[in-house]
Short mmCIF file of C-alpha atoms in Angstrom, two decimals:
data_model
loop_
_atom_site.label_atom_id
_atom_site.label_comp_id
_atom_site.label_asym_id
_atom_site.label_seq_id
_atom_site.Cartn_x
_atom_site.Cartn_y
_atom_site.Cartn_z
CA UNK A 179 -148.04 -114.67 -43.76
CA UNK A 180 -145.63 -112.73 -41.30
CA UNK A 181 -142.22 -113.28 -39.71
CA UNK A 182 -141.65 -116.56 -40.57
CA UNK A 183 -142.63 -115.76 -44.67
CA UNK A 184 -139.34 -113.08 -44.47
CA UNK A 185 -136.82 -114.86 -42.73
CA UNK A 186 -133.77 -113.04 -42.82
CA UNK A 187 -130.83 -113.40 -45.10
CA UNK A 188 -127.29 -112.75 -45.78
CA UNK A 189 -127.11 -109.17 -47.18
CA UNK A 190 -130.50 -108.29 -46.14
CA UNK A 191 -130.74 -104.75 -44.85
CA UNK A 192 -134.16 -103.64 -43.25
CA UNK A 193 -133.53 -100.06 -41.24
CA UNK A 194 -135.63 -97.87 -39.43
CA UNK A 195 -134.45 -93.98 -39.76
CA UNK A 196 -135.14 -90.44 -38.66
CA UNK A 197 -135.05 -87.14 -40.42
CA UNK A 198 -134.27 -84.16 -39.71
CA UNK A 199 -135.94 -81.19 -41.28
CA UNK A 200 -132.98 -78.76 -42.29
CA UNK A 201 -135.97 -75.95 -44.15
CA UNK A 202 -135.57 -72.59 -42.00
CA UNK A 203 -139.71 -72.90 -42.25
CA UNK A 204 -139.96 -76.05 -40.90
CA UNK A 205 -136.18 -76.54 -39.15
CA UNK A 206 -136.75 -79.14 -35.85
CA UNK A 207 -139.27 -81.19 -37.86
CA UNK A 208 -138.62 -84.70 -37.67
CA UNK A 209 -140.02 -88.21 -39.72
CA UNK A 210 -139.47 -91.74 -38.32
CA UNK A 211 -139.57 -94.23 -41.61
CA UNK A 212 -138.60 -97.81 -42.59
CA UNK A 213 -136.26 -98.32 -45.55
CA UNK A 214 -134.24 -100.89 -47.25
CA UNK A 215 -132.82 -98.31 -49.34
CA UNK A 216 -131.80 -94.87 -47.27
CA UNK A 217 -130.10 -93.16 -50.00
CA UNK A 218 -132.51 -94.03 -52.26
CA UNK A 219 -135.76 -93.16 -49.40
CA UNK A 220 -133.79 -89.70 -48.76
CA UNK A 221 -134.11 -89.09 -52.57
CA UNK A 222 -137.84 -89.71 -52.24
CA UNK A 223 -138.39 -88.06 -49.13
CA UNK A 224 -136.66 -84.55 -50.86
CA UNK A 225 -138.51 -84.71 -53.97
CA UNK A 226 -142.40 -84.97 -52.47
CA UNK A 227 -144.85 -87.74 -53.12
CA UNK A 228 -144.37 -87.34 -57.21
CA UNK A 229 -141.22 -88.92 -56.37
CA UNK A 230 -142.45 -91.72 -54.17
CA UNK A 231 -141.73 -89.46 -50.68
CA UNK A 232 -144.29 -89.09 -47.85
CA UNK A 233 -147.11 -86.76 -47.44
CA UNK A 234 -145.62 -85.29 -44.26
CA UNK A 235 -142.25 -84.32 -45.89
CA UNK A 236 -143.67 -83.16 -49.36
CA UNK A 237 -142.87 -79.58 -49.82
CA UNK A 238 -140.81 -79.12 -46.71
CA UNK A 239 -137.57 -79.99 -47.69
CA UNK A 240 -134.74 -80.07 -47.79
CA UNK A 241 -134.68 -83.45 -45.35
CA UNK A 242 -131.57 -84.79 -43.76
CA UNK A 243 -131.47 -88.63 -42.86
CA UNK A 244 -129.54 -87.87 -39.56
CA UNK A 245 -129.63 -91.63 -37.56
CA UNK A 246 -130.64 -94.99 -38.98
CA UNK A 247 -131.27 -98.17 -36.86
CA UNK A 248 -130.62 -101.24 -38.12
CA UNK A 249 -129.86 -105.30 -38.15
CA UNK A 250 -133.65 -106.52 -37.84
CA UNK A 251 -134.34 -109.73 -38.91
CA UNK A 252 -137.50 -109.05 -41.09
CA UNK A 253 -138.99 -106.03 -42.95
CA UNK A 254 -141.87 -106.88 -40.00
CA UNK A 255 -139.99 -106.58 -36.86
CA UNK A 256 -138.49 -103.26 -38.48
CA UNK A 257 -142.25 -101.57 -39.38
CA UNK A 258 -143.15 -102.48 -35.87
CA UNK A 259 -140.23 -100.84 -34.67
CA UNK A 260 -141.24 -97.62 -36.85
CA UNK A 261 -145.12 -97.74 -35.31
CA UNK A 262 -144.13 -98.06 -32.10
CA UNK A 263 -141.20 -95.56 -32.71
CA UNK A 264 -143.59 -93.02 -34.45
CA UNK A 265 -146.50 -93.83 -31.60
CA UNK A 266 -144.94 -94.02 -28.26
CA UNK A 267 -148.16 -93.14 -26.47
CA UNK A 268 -150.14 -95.97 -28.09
CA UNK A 269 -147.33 -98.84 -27.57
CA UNK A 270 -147.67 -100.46 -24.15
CA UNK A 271 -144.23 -101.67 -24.28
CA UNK A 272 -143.53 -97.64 -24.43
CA UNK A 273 -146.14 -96.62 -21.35
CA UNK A 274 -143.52 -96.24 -19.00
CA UNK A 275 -141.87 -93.28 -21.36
CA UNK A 276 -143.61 -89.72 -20.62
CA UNK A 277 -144.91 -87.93 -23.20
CA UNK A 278 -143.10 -84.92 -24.67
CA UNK A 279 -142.39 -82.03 -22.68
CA UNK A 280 -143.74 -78.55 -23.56
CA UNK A 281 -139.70 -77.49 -23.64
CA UNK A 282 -138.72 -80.47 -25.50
CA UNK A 283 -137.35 -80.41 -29.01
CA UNK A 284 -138.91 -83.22 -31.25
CA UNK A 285 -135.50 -84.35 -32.37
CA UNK A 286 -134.72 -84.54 -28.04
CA UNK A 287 -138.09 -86.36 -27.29
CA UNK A 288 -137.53 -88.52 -30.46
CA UNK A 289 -134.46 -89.87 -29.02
CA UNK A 290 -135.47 -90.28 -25.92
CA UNK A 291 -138.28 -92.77 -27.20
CA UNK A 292 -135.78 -94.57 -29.22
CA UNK A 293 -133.42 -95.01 -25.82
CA UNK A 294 -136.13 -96.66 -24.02
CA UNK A 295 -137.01 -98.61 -26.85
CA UNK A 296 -133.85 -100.07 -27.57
CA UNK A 297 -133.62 -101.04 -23.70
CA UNK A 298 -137.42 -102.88 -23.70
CA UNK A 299 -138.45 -106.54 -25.27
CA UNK A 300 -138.09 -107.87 -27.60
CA UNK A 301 -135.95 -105.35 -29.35
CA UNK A 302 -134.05 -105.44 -26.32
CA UNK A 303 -132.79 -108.83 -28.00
CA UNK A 304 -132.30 -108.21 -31.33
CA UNK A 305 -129.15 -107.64 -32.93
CA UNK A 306 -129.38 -104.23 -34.00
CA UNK A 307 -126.79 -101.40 -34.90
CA UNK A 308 -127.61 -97.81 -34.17
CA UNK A 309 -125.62 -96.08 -36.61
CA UNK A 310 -125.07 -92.28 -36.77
CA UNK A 311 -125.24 -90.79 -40.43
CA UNK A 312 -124.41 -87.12 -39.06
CA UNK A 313 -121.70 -87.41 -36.61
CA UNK A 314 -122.42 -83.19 -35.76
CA UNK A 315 -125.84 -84.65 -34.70
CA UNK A 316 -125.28 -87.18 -32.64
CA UNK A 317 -126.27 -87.23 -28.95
CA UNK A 318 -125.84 -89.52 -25.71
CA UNK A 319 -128.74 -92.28 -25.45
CA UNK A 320 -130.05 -92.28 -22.18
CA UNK A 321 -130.29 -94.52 -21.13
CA UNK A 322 -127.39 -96.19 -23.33
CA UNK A 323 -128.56 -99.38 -25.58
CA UNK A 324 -127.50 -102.53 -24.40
CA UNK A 325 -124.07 -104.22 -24.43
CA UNK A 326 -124.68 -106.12 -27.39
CA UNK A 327 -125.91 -103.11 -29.90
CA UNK A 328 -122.68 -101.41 -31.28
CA UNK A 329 -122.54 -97.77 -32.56
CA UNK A 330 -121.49 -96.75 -35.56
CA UNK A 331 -120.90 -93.91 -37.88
CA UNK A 332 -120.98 -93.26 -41.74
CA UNK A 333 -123.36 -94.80 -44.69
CA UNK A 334 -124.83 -98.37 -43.84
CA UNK A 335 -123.10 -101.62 -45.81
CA UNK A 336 -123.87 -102.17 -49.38
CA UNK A 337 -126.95 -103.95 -49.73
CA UNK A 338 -128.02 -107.05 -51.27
CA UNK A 339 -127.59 -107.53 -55.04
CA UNK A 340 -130.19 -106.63 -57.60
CA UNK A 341 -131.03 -110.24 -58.97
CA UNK A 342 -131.55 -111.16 -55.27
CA UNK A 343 -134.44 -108.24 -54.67
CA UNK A 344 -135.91 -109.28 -57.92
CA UNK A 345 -136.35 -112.96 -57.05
CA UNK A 346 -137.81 -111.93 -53.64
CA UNK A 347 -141.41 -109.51 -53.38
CA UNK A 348 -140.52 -108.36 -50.30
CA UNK A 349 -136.69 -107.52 -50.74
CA UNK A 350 -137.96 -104.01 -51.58
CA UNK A 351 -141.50 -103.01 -50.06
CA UNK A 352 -140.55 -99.54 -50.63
CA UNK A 353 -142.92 -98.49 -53.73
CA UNK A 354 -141.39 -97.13 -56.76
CA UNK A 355 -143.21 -94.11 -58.30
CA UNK A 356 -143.67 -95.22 -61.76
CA UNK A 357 -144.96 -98.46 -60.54
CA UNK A 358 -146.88 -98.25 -57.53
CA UNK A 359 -148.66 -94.49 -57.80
CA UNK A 360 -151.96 -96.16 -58.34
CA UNK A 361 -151.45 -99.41 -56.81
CA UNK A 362 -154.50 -100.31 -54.47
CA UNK A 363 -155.07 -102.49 -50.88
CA UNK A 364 -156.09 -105.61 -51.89
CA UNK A 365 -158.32 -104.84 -48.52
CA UNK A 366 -159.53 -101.58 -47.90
CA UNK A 367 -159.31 -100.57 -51.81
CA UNK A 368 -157.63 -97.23 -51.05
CA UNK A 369 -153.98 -96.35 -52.73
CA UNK A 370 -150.64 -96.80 -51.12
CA UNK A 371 -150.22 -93.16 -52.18
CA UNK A 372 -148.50 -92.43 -48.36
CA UNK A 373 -145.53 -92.89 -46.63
CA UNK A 374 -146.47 -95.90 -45.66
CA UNK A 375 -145.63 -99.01 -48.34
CA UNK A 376 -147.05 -102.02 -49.32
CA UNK A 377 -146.86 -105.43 -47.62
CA UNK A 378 -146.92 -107.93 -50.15
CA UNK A 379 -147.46 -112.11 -50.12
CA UNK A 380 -144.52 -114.21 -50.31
CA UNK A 381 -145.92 -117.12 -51.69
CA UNK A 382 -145.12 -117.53 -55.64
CA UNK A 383 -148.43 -116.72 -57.50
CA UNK A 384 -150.14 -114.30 -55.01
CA UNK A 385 -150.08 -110.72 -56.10
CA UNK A 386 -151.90 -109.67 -53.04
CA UNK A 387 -150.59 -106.03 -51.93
CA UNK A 388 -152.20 -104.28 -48.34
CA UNK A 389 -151.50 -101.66 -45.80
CA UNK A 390 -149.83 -102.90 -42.88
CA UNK A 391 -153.01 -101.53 -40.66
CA UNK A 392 -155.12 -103.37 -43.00
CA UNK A 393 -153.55 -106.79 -42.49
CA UNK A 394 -152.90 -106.23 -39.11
CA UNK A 395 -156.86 -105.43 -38.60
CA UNK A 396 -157.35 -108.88 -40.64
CA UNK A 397 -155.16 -111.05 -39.19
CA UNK A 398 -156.33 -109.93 -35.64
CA UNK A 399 -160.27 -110.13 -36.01
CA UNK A 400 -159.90 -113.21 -33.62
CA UNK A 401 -157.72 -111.87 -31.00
CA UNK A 402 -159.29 -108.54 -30.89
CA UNK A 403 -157.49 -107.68 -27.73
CA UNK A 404 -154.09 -107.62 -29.20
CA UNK A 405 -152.30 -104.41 -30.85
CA UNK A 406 -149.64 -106.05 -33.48
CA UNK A 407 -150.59 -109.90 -35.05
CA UNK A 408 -147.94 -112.49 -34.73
CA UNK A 409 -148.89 -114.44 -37.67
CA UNK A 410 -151.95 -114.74 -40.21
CA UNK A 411 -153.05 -116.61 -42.88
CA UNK A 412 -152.48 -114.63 -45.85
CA UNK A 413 -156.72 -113.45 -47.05
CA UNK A 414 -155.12 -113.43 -51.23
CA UNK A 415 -154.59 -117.22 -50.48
#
C-alpha cells in the first residue's frame, strides 16, 4: 500500500489548491487542500462540513479557490505536497524557508512556501502545472518554478470519466457527505468528519478506510526516525 498501489493514469487529475477567504470578517484567510474535484471541493468548502467542507472554512465563507497545483502522479505525492505545503516549519525539505513575518500577509507567506517548494526534491522533478484560477490574483513566484513546470490560467482539464472513478477506490478520496459523514479509521476509530479524507486500500476485497496520519504512524513503527513512509503493507490485509 502506497505509490506504487495508485500509479498514475491517463485522465487522472490529483491537485493541490489554495483558498482565499473573500468574508469581510475573515478576508486574508487562506486553506491549502488536495482535490480531484476543485469545482466540486469549492462547493464543499462554501457550504460547511454538512456539505462535506472542512472545519476551518465552515461558517466563514464565502471561499475563493484562487491557485491550484497540479500534474502529480498519485493522490500520495499530492497529500504530501498539501502537509508539507500546510506545515512548512515541520518539513525538513522546507527548513531553509523562514517562517512568516509579523508584516506578512498569509496569502504572501503562502506563496512564498509554495516557491521554494516547487524549486526543492523531489517535487522539483515532477511534472507539475501551476495554474492560476484568478488571473487578478496572481503574483510573481520567487523564486520562479523550474523550466519544466508551465503556467497556466483558467479551470483545470476535464477529468476522468465517471465509470473510470467507479472502478477505481481511490479515483475519488474526497468523501461525499451522504456517504462518508460517519465513516470511521479502520485505525484510530475516530470519523473522517475533517478536512482531511480517507485513504482507502486498492486491493479488490479490502474495505479498509484510515487517516493519512494514521497509516503513516503504522507504516512507520519500524523506521521511527522518518517523517512520511515510502511504502507499507496495507494492516486491512
Amino acid at each position: 500500500m502506497g505509490p506504487a498501489g495508485d500509479a498514475a493514469r491517463p485522465g487522472r487529475f490529483f491537485g493541490v489548491y489554495l483558498l482565499y477567504c473573500l468574508n469581510p470578517r475573515h478576508r486574508g484567510r487562506v486553506y491549502v487542500g488536495f482535490t480531484v474535484n476543485p469545482a466540486r471541493r469549492v462547493q464543499q468548502h462554501n457550504g460547511g462540513r454538512k456539505k462535506g467542507g472542512a472545519w476551518r472554512t465552515s461558517g466563514r465563507g464565502p471561499w475563493e479557490m484562487v491557485l491550484i497545483v497540479h500534474g502529480f502522479p498519485s493522490a500520495v505525492a499530492a497529500l504530501r505536497f498539501e502537509w508539507a505545503w500546510q506545515h512548512p516549519h515541520a518539513s525538513r525539505r522546507l527548513a531553509h524557508v523562514g517562517p512568516r513575518l509579523r508584516s506578512e500577509a498569509a496569502f504572501a507567506f503562502h506563496l512564498r512556501v509554495l516557491a521554494h517548494m516547487l524549486r526543492a526534491p523531489p517535487w522539483a522533478r515532477l511534472p507539475l502545472t501551476v495554474r492560476w484560477l484568478r488571473a487578478d490574483f496572481r503574483r510573481e513566484l520567487c523564486p520562479p518554478p523550474p523550466p519544466h513546470m508551465p503556467l497556466a490560467f483558467g479551470p483545470p482539464p476535464p477529468r476522468a470519466s465517471a465509470s473510470r472513478r467507479r472502478a477505481d477506490p481511490l479515483a475519488d478520496p474526497e468523501s461525499e457527505p451522504d456517504q462518508d459523514a460517519e465513516a470511521c479509521c479502520a485505525l484510530c476509530a475516530r470519523s473522517f468528519q475533517d478536512e482531511e479524507g480517507p485513504l482507502c486500500c486498492p486491493h479488490s476485497g479490502c474495505h479498509l478506510r484510515a487517516h493519512v496520519i494514521c497509516l503513516a504512524e503504522e507504516f512507520l513503527q519500524e523506521e521511527p526516525g522518518q517523517l512520511l513512509p515510502l511504502e507499507g503493507q496495507c494492516p486491512g490485509a
